[in-house]
mmCIF file with all atom_site columns, N, CA and C in Angstrom:
data_model
loop_
_atom_site.group_PDB
_atom_site.id
_atom_site.type_symbol
_atom_site.label_atom_id
_atom_site.label_alt_id
_atom_site.label_comp_id
_atom_site.label_asym_id
_atom_site.label_entity_id
_atom_site.label_seq_id
_atom_site.pdbx_PDB_ins_code
_atom_site.Cartn_x
_atom_site.Cartn_y
_atom_site.Cartn_z
_atom_site.occupancy
_atom_site.B_iso_or_equiv
_atom_site.pdbx_formal_charge
_atom_site.auth_seq_id
_atom_site.auth_comp_id
_atom_site.auth_asym_id
_atom_site.auth_atom_id
_atom_site.pdbx_PDB_model_num
ATOM 1   N N  . ASN A 1 1  ? 15.104 13.162 2.845   1.00 86.00 ? 274 ASN A N  1
ATOM 2   C CA . ASN A 1 1  ? 13.707 12.826 2.872   1.00 86.00 ? 274 ASN A CA 1
ATOM 3   C C  . ASN A 1 1  ? 12.947 13.855 2.051   1.00 86.00 ? 274 ASN A C  1
ATOM 4   N N  . LEU A 1 2  ? 12.236 13.383 1.031   1.00 93.00 ? 275 LEU A N  1
ATOM 5   C CA . LEU A 1 2  ? 11.499 14.290 0.150   1.00 93.00 ? 275 LEU A CA 1
ATOM 6   C C  . LEU A 1 2  ? 10.444 15.096 0.889   1.00 93.00 ? 275 LEU A C  1
ATOM 7   N N  . ILE A 1 3  ? 9.835  14.493 1.893   1.00 93.00 ? 276 ILE A N  1
ATOM 8   C CA . ILE A 1 3  ? 8.803  15.208 2.647   1.00 93.00 ? 276 ILE A CA 1
ATOM 9   C C  . ILE A 1 3  ? 9.418  16.412 3.352   1.00 93.00 ? 276 ILE A C  1
ATOM 10  N N  . CYS A 1 4  ? 10.557 16.232 3.965   1.00 90.00 ? 277 CYS A N  1
ATOM 11  C CA . CYS A 1 4  ? 11.222 17.352 4.657   1.00 90.00 ? 277 CYS A CA 1
ATOM 12  C C  . CYS A 1 4  ? 11.633 18.443 3.678   1.00 90.00 ? 277 CYS A C  1
ATOM 13  N N  . ILE A 1 5  ? 12.127 18.063 2.532   1.00 93.00 ? 278 ILE A N  1
ATOM 14  C CA . ILE A 1 5  ? 12.629 19.035 1.564   1.00 93.00 ? 278 ILE A CA 1
ATOM 15  C C  . ILE A 1 5  ? 11.500 19.841 0.929   1.00 93.00 ? 278 ILE A C  1
ATOM 16  N N  . TYR A 1 6  ? 10.397 19.187 0.576   1.00 96.00 ? 279 TYR A N  1
ATOM 17  C CA . TYR A 1 6  ? 9.349  19.841 -0.204  1.00 96.00 ? 279 TYR A CA 1
ATOM 18  C C  . TYR A 1 6  ? 8.091  20.175 0.590   1.00 96.00 ? 279 TYR A C  1
ATOM 19  N N  . ASN A 1 7  ? 8.089  19.927 1.879   1.00 93.00 ? 280 ASN A N  1
ATOM 20  C CA . ASN A 1 7  ? 6.905  20.192 2.696   1.00 93.00 ? 280 ASN A CA 1
ATOM 21  C C  . ASN A 1 7  ? 6.592  21.682 2.746   1.00 93.00 ? 280 ASN A C  1
ATOM 22  N N  . THR A 1 8  ? 5.347  22.023 2.457   1.00 93.00 ? 281 THR A N  1
ATOM 23  C CA . THR A 1 8  ? 4.883  23.414 2.525   1.00 93.00 ? 281 THR A CA 1
ATOM 24  C C  . THR A 1 8  ? 4.037  23.651 3.765   1.00 93.00 ? 281 THR A C  1
ATOM 25  N N  . GLY A 1 9  ? 3.795  22.592 4.518   1.00 91.00 ? 282 GLY A N  1
ATOM 26  C CA . GLY A 1 9  ? 2.960  22.703 5.706   1.00 91.00 ? 282 GLY A CA 1
ATOM 27  C C  . GLY A 1 9  ? 1.607  22.047 5.547   1.00 91.00 ? 282 GLY A C  1
ATOM 28  N N  . THR A 1 10 ? 1.244  21.738 4.298   1.00 95.00 ? 283 THR A N  1
ATOM 29  C CA . THR A 1 10 ? -0.026 21.048 4.058   1.00 95.00 ? 283 THR A CA 1
ATOM 30  C C  . THR A 1 10 ? 0.214  19.855 3.140   1.00 95.00 ? 283 THR A C  1
ATOM 31  N N  . ARG A 1 11 ? -0.674 18.894 3.237   1.00 97.00 ? 284 ARG A N  1
ATOM 32  C CA . ARG A 1 11 ? -0.593 17.702 2.388   1.00 97.00 ? 284 ARG A CA 1
ATOM 33  C C  . ARG A 1 11 ? -0.744 18.097 0.918   1.00 97.00 ? 284 ARG A C  1
ATOM 34  N N  . GLU A 1 12 ? -1.726 18.955 0.640   1.00 97.00 ? 285 GLU A N  1
ATOM 35  C CA . GLU A 1 12 ? -1.966 19.382 -0.738  1.00 97.00 ? 285 GLU A CA 1
ATOM 36  C C  . GLU A 1 12 ? -0.776 20.164 -1.294  1.00 97.00 ? 285 GLU A C  1
ATOM 37  N N  . GLY A 1 13 ? -0.197 21.018 -0.456  1.00 97.00 ? 286 GLY A N  1
ATOM 38  C CA . GLY A 1 13 ? 0.968  21.786 -0.884  1.00 97.00 ? 286 GLY A CA 1
ATOM 39  C C  . GLY A 1 13 ? 2.156  20.900 -1.198  1.00 97.00 ? 286 GLY A C  1
ATOM 40  N N  . LEU A 1 14 ? 2.366  19.892 -0.377  1.00 97.00 ? 287 LEU A N  1
ATOM 41  C CA . LEU A 1 14 ? 3.453  18.944 -0.622  1.00 97.00 ? 287 LEU A CA 1
ATOM 42  C C  . LEU A 1 14 ? 3.234  18.210 -1.936  1.00 97.00 ? 287 LEU A C  1
ATOM 43  N N  . LEU A 1 15 ? 2.005  17.771 -2.186  1.00 98.00 ? 288 LEU A N  1
ATOM 44  C CA . LEU A 1 15 ? 1.709  17.076 -3.435  1.00 98.00 ? 288 LEU A CA 1
ATOM 45  C C  . LEU A 1 15 ? 1.970  17.981 -4.638  1.00 98.00 ? 288 LEU A C  1
ATOM 46  N N  . GLU A 1 16 ? 1.603  19.245 -4.533  1.00 98.00 ? 289 GLU A N  1
ATOM 47  C CA . GLU A 1 16 ? 1.860  20.194 -5.621  1.00 98.00 ? 289 GLU A CA 1
ATOM 48  C C  . GLU A 1 16 ? 3.357  20.377 -5.849  1.00 98.00 ? 289 GLU A C  1
ATOM 49  N N  . GLU A 1 17 ? 4.109  20.524 -4.768  1.00 98.00 ? 290 GLU A N  1
ATOM 50  C CA . GLU A 1 17 ? 5.558  20.713 -4.883  1.00 98.00 ? 290 GLU A CA 1
ATOM 51  C C  . GLU A 1 17 ? 6.232  19.485 -5.490  1.00 98.00 ? 290 GLU A C  1
ATOM 52  N N  . LEU A 1 18 ? 5.813  18.302 -5.068  1.00 98.00 ? 291 LEU A N  1
ATOM 53  C CA . LEU A 1 18 ? 6.402  17.081 -5.624  1.00 98.00 ? 291 LEU A CA 1
ATOM 54  C C  . LEU A 1 18 ? 6.056  16.926 -7.099  1.00 98.00 ? 291 LEU A C  1
ATOM 55  N N  . SER A 1 19 ? 4.833  17.273 -7.462  1.00 97.00 ? 292 SER A N  1
ATOM 56  C CA . SER A 1 19 ? 4.435  17.214 -8.872  1.00 97.00 ? 292 SER A CA 1
ATOM 57  C C  . SER A 1 19 ? 5.263  18.176 -9.708  1.00 97.00 ? 292 SER A C  1
ATOM 58  N N  . GLU A 1 20 ? 5.475  19.372 -9.195  1.00 98.00 ? 293 GLU A N  1
ATOM 59  C CA . GLU A 1 20 ? 6.301  20.360 -9.896  1.00 98.00 ? 293 GLU A CA 1
ATOM 60  C C  . GLU A 1 20 ? 7.738  19.868 -10.019 1.00 98.00 ? 293 GLU A C  1
ATOM 61  N N  . MET A 1 21 ? 8.273  19.310 -8.948  1.00 97.00 ? 294 MET A N  1
ATOM 62  C CA . MET A 1 21 ? 9.647  18.810 -8.961  1.00 97.00 ? 294 MET A CA 1
ATOM 63  C C  . MET A 1 21 ? 9.818  17.712 -10.009 1.00 97.00 ? 294 MET A C  1
ATOM 64  N N  . GLN A 1 22 ? 8.810  16.863 -10.151 1.00 97.00 ? 295 GLN A N  1
ATOM 65  C CA . GLN A 1 22 ? 8.901  15.757 -11.105 1.00 97.00 ? 295 GLN A CA 1
ATOM 66  C C  . GLN A 1 22 ? 9.090  16.253 -12.531 1.00 97.00 ? 295 GLN A C  1
ATOM 67  N N  . THR A 1 23 ? 8.567  17.430 -12.843 1.00 96.00 ? 296 THR A N  1
ATOM 68  C CA . THR A 1 23 ? 8.692  17.954 -14.209 1.00 96.00 ? 296 THR A CA 1
ATOM 69  C C  . THR A 1 23 ? 10.139 18.306 -14.549 1.00 96.00 ? 296 THR A C  1
ATOM 70  N N  . HIS A 1 24 ? 10.992 18.423 -13.552 1.00 97.00 ? 297 HIS A N  1
ATOM 71  C CA . HIS A 1 24 ? 12.389 18.787 -13.768 1.00 97.00 ? 297 HIS A CA 1
ATOM 72  C C  . HIS A 1 24 ? 13.327 17.578 -13.781 1.00 97.00 ? 297 HIS A C  1
ATOM 73  N N  . LEU A 1 25 ? 12.793 16.395 -13.539 1.00 97.00 ? 298 LEU A N  1
ATOM 74  C CA . LEU A 1 25 ? 13.633 15.198 -13.504 1.00 97.00 ? 298 LEU A CA 1
ATOM 75  C C  . LEU A 1 25 ? 13.952 14.718 -14.914 1.00 97.00 ? 298 LEU A C  1
ATOM 76  N N  . GLU A 1 26 ? 15.144 14.190 -15.070 1.00 97.00 ? 299 GLU A N  1
ATOM 77  C CA . GLU A 1 26 ? 15.580 13.617 -16.343 1.00 97.00 ? 299 GLU A CA 1
ATOM 78  C C  . GLU A 1 26 ? 15.243 12.124 -16.356 1.00 97.00 ? 299 GLU A C  1
ATOM 79  N N  . GLU A 1 27 ? 15.150 11.554 -17.549 1.00 95.00 ? 300 GLU A N  1
ATOM 80  C CA . GLU A 1 27 ? 14.801 10.139 -17.701 1.00 95.00 ? 300 GLU A CA 1
ATOM 81  C C  . GLU A 1 27 ? 15.731 9.211  -16.941 1.00 95.00 ? 300 GLU A C  1
ATOM 82  N N  . ASP A 1 28 ? 17.001 9.575  -16.841 1.00 97.00 ? 301 ASP A N  1
ATOM 83  C CA . ASP A 1 28 ? 17.966 8.685  -16.200 1.00 97.00 ? 301 ASP A CA 1
ATOM 84  C C  . ASP A 1 28 ? 17.936 8.765  -14.673 1.00 97.00 ? 301 ASP A C  1
ATOM 85  N N  . GLU A 1 29 ? 17.115 9.621  -14.121 1.00 97.00 ? 302 GLU A N  1
ATOM 86  C CA . GLU A 1 29 ? 16.994 9.741  -12.664 1.00 97.00 ? 302 GLU A CA 1
ATOM 87  C C  . GLU A 1 29 ? 15.906 8.787  -12.156 1.00 97.00 ? 302 GLU A C  1
ATOM 88  N N  . THR A 1 30 ? 16.052 7.533  -12.533 1.00 97.00 ? 303 THR A N  1
ATOM 89  C CA . THR A 1 30 ? 15.008 6.543  -12.286 1.00 97.00 ? 303 THR A CA 1
ATOM 90  C C  . THR A 1 30 ? 14.727 6.316  -10.803 1.00 97.00 ? 303 THR A C  1
ATOM 91  N N  . GLU A 1 31 ? 15.772 6.306  -9.989  1.00 97.00 ? 304 GLU A N  1
ATOM 92  C CA . GLU A 1 31 ? 15.553 6.074  -8.555  1.00 97.00 ? 304 GLU A CA 1
ATOM 93  C C  . GLU A 1 31 ? 14.753 7.209  -7.929  1.00 97.00 ? 304 GLU A C  1
ATOM 94  N N  . LEU A 1 32 ? 15.082 8.436  -8.284  1.00 97.00 ? 305 LEU A N  1
ATOM 95  C CA . LEU A 1 32 ? 14.357 9.586  -7.746  1.00 97.00 ? 305 LEU A CA 1
ATOM 96  C C  . LEU A 1 32 ? 12.934 9.636  -8.286  1.00 97.00 ? 305 LEU A C  1
ATOM 97  N N  . ILE A 1 33 ? 12.750 9.265  -9.536  1.00 97.00 ? 306 ILE A N  1
ATOM 98  C CA . ILE A 1 33 ? 11.407 9.209  -10.124 1.00 97.00 ? 306 ILE A CA 1
ATOM 99  C C  . ILE A 1 33 ? 10.550 8.209  -9.362  1.00 97.00 ? 306 ILE A C  1
ATOM 100 N N  . GLU A 1 34 ? 11.080 7.018  -9.132  1.00 98.00 ? 307 GLU A N  1
ATOM 101 C CA . GLU A 1 34 ? 10.324 5.982  -8.424  1.00 98.00 ? 307 GLU A CA 1
ATOM 102 C C  . GLU A 1 34 ? 10.059 6.370  -6.973  1.00 98.00 ? 307 GLU A C  1
ATOM 103 N N  . LEU A 1 35 ? 11.048 6.953  -6.314  1.00 97.00 ? 308 LEU A N  1
ATOM 104 C CA . LEU A 1 35 ? 10.865 7.401  -4.935  1.00 97.00 ? 308 LEU A CA 1
ATOM 105 C C  . LEU A 1 35 ? 9.775  8.463  -4.862  1.00 97.00 ? 308 LEU A C  1
ATOM 106 N N  . THR A 1 36 ? 9.810  9.408  -5.774  1.00 97.00 ? 309 THR A N  1
ATOM 107 C CA . THR A 1 36 ? 8.813  10.478 -5.784  1.00 97.00 ? 309 THR A CA 1
ATOM 108 C C  . THR A 1 36 ? 7.419  9.917  -6.029  1.00 97.00 ? 309 THR A C  1
ATOM 109 N N  . LYS A 1 37 ? 7.291  9.006  -6.974  1.00 97.00 ? 310 LYS A N  1
ATOM 110 C CA . LYS A 1 37 ? 5.993  8.380  -7.236  1.00 97.00 ? 310 LYS A CA 1
ATOM 111 C C  . LYS A 1 37 ? 5.472  7.663  -5.997  1.00 97.00 ? 310 LYS A C  1
ATOM 112 N N  . SER A 1 38 ? 6.350  6.962  -5.310  1.00 97.00 ? 311 SER A N  1
ATOM 113 C CA . SER A 1 38 ? 5.958  6.240  -4.102  1.00 97.00 ? 311 SER A CA 1
ATOM 114 C C  . SER A 1 38 ? 5.475  7.195  -3.018  1.00 97.00 ? 311 SER A C  1
ATOM 115 N N  . VAL A 1 39 ? 6.212  8.283  -2.805  1.00 97.00 ? 312 VAL A N  1
ATOM 116 C CA . VAL A 1 39 ? 5.819  9.267  -1.790  1.00 97.00 ? 312 VAL A CA 1
ATOM 117 C C  . VAL A 1 39 ? 4.486  9.901  -2.164  1.00 97.00 ? 312 VAL A C  1
ATOM 118 N N  . VAL A 1 40 ? 4.317  10.279 -3.423  1.00 98.00 ? 313 VAL A N  1
ATOM 119 C CA . VAL A 1 40 ? 3.060  10.887 -3.875  1.00 98.00 ? 313 VAL A CA 1
ATOM 120 C C  . VAL A 1 40 ? 1.901  9.930  -3.646  1.00 98.00 ? 313 VAL A C  1
ATOM 121 N N  . ASN A 1 41 ? 2.077  8.667  -3.977  1.00 98.00 ? 314 ASN A N  1
ATOM 122 C CA . ASN A 1 41 ? 1.010  7.681  -3.776  1.00 98.00 ? 314 ASN A CA 1
ATOM 123 C C  . ASN A 1 41 ? 0.642  7.554  -2.303  1.00 98.00 ? 314 ASN A C  1
ATOM 124 N N  . LYS A 1 42 ? 1.625  7.505  -1.436  1.00 97.00 ? 315 LYS A N  1
ATOM 125 C CA . LYS A 1 42 ? 1.358  7.365  0.000   1.00 97.00 ? 315 LYS A CA 1
ATOM 126 C C  . LYS A 1 42 ? 0.695  8.608  0.568   1.00 97.00 ? 315 LYS A C  1
ATOM 127 N N  . ILE A 1 43 ? 1.171  9.787  0.174   1.00 97.00 ? 316 ILE A N  1
ATOM 128 C CA . ILE A 1 43 ? 0.594  11.036 0.674   1.00 97.00 ? 316 ILE A CA 1
ATOM 129 C C  . ILE A 1 43 ? -0.831 11.209 0.148   1.00 97.00 ? 316 ILE A C  1
ATOM 130 N N  . THR A 1 44 ? -1.085 10.771 -1.072  1.00 98.00 ? 317 THR A N  1
ATOM 131 C CA . THR A 1 44 ? -2.410 10.905 -1.677  1.00 98.00 ? 317 THR A CA 1
ATOM 132 C C  . THR A 1 44 ? -3.465 10.126 -0.908  1.00 98.00 ? 317 THR A C  1
ATOM 133 N N  . ILE A 1 45 ? -3.127 8.921  -0.442  1.00 98.00 ? 318 ILE A N  1
ATOM 134 C CA . ILE A 1 45 ? -4.145 8.089  0.205   1.00 98.00 ? 318 ILE A CA 1
ATOM 135 C C  . ILE A 1 45 ? -4.351 8.411  1.681   1.00 98.00 ? 318 ILE A C  1
ATOM 136 N N  . MET A 1 46 ? -3.434 9.167  2.282   1.00 97.00 ? 319 MET A N  1
ATOM 137 C CA . MET A 1 46 ? -3.622 9.491  3.702   1.00 97.00 ? 319 MET A CA 1
ATOM 138 C C  . MET A 1 46 ? -4.466 10.746 3.862   1.00 97.00 ? 319 MET A C  1
ATOM 139 N N  . ASN A 1 47 ? -5.083 10.865 5.027   1.00 97.00 ? 320 ASN A N  1
ATOM 140 C CA . ASN A 1 47 ? -5.865 12.071 5.304   1.00 97.00 ? 320 ASN A CA 1
ATOM 141 C C  . ASN A 1 47 ? -4.974 13.117 5.970   1.00 97.00 ? 320 ASN A C  1
ATOM 142 N N  . ASP A 1 48 ? -5.541 14.305 6.172   1.00 96.00 ? 321 ASP A N  1
ATOM 143 C CA . ASP A 1 48 ? -4.752 15.409 6.728   1.00 96.00 ? 321 ASP A CA 1
ATOM 144 C C  . ASP A 1 48 ? -4.239 15.113 8.132   1.00 96.00 ? 321 ASP A C  1
ATOM 145 N N  . ASP A 1 49 ? -5.036 14.445 8.955   1.00 97.00 ? 322 ASP A N  1
ATOM 146 C CA . ASP A 1 49 ? -4.590 14.113 10.311  1.00 97.00 ? 322 ASP A CA 1
ATOM 147 C C  . ASP A 1 49 ? -3.391 13.169 10.284  1.00 97.00 ? 322 ASP A C  1
ATOM 148 N N  . GLU A 1 50 ? -3.450 12.158 9.431   1.00 96.00 ? 323 GLU A N  1
ATOM 149 C CA . GLU A 1 50 ? -2.322 11.231 9.299   1.00 96.00 ? 323 GLU A CA 1
ATOM 150 C C  . GLU A 1 50 ? -1.073 11.973 8.819   1.00 96.00 ? 323 GLU A C  1
ATOM 151 N N  . PHE A 1 51 ? -1.255 12.853 7.857   1.00 96.00 ? 324 PHE A N  1
ATOM 152 C CA . PHE A 1 51 ? -0.137 13.644 7.342   1.00 96.00 ? 324 PHE A CA 1
ATOM 153 C C  . PHE A 1 51 ? 0.467  14.504 8.443   1.00 96.00 ? 324 PHE A C  1
ATOM 154 N N  . ASN A 1 52 ? -0.379 15.193 9.188   1.00 95.00 ? 325 ASN A N  1
ATOM 155 C CA . ASN A 1 52 ? 0.106  16.067 10.255  1.00 95.00 ? 325 ASN A CA 1
ATOM 156 C C  . ASN A 1 52 ? 0.855  15.289 11.330  1.00 95.00 ? 325 ASN A C  1
ATOM 157 N N  . ASN A 1 53 ? 0.412  14.068 11.619  1.00 94.00 ? 326 ASN A N  1
ATOM 158 C CA . ASN A 1 53 ? 1.119  13.230 12.593  1.00 94.00 ? 326 ASN A CA 1
ATOM 159 C C  . ASN A 1 53 ? 2.513  12.850 12.093  1.00 94.00 ? 326 ASN A C  1
ATOM 160 N N  . ILE A 1 54 ? 2.619  12.562 10.818  1.00 92.00 ? 327 ILE A N  1
ATOM 161 C CA . ILE A 1 54 ? 3.924  12.230 10.242  1.00 92.00 ? 327 ILE A CA 1
ATOM 162 C C  . ILE A 1 54 ? 4.841  13.444 10.285  1.00 92.00 ? 327 ILE A C  1
ATOM 163 N N  . ILE A 1 55 ? 4.316  14.589 9.903   1.00 91.00 ? 328 ILE A N  1
ATOM 164 C CA . ILE A 1 55 ? 5.111  15.819 9.884   1.00 91.00 ? 328 ILE A CA 1
ATOM 165 C C  . ILE A 1 55 ? 5.580  16.176 11.289  1.00 91.00 ? 328 ILE A C  1
ATOM 166 N N  . ALA A 1 56 ? 4.721  16.004 12.259  1.00 89.00 ? 329 ALA A N  1
ATOM 167 C CA . ALA A 1 56 ? 5.090  16.322 13.645  1.00 89.00 ? 329 ALA A CA 1
ATOM 168 C C  . ALA A 1 56 ? 6.284  15.485 14.090  1.00 89.00 ? 329 ALA A C  1
ATOM 169 N N  . GLY A 1 57 ? 6.369  14.265 13.603  1.00 86.00 ? 330 GLY A N  1
ATOM 170 C CA . GLY A 1 57 ? 7.486  13.399 13.957  1.00 86.00 ? 330 GLY A CA 1
ATOM 171 C C  . GLY A 1 57 ? 8.779  13.738 13.232  1.00 86.00 ? 330 GLY A C  1
ATOM 172 N N  . LEU A 1 58 ? 8.686  14.496 12.146  1.00 83.00 ? 331 LEU A N  1
ATOM 173 C CA . LEU A 1 58 ? 9.872  14.848 11.364  1.00 83.00 ? 331 LEU A CA 1
ATOM 174 C C  . LEU A 1 58 ? 10.507 16.161 11.791  1.00 83.00 ? 331 LEU A C  1
ATOM 175 N N  . VAL A 1 59 ? 9.741  16.984 12.468  1.00 67.00 ? 332 VAL A N  1
ATOM 176 C CA . VAL A 1 59 ? 10.233 18.307 12.849  1.00 67.00 ? 332 VAL A CA 1
ATOM 177 C C  . VAL A 1 59 ? 11.062 18.198 14.122  1.00 67.00 ? 332 VAL A C  1
ATOM 178 N N  . ALA A 1 60 ? 12.276 18.673 14.053  1.00 62.00 ? 333 ALA A N  1
ATOM 179 C CA . ALA A 1 60 ? 13.163 18.640 15.220  1.00 62.00 ? 333 ALA A CA 1
ATOM 180 C C  . ALA A 1 60 ? 12.748 19.703 16.228  1.00 62.00 ? 333 ALA A C  1
ATOM 181 N N  . ASP A 1 61 ? 12.804 19.350 17.487  1.00 60.00 ? 334 ASP A N  1
ATOM 182 C CA . ASP A 1 61 ? 12.487 20.290 18.562  1.00 60.00 ? 334 ASP A CA 1
ATOM 183 C C  . ASP A 1 61 ? 13.798 20.777 19.160  1.00 60.00 ? 334 ASP A C  1
ATOM 184 N N  . PHE A 1 62 ? 14.150 22.014 18.868  1.00 59.00 ? 335 PHE A N  1
ATOM 185 C CA . PHE A 1 62 ? 15.409 22.573 19.338  1.00 59.00 ? 335 PHE A CA 1
ATOM 186 C C  . PHE A 1 62 ? 15.257 23.390 20.611  1.00 59.00 ? 335 PHE A C  1
ATOM 187 N N  . THR A 1 63 ? 14.093 23.290 21.255  1.00 57.00 ? 336 THR A N  1
ATOM 188 C CA . THR A 1 63 ? 13.880 24.065 22.484  1.00 57.00 ? 336 THR A CA 1
ATOM 189 C C  . THR A 1 63 ? 14.302 23.272 23.696  1.00 57.00 ? 336 THR A C  1
#
């Protein structure tokens, strides 16, 4: 999950990390390019509360 891998703790930070990651992709990595674009589009339109709710569901509770 790209969100888990590149999450910095904030929606804006995640968007920055995904944008940076995209600069390293090769043309033939079409599936990853499309997946990244889709995630960026979804994260862009959500607000911080929606983002935080999604992140809370992704974090494992080991206690």
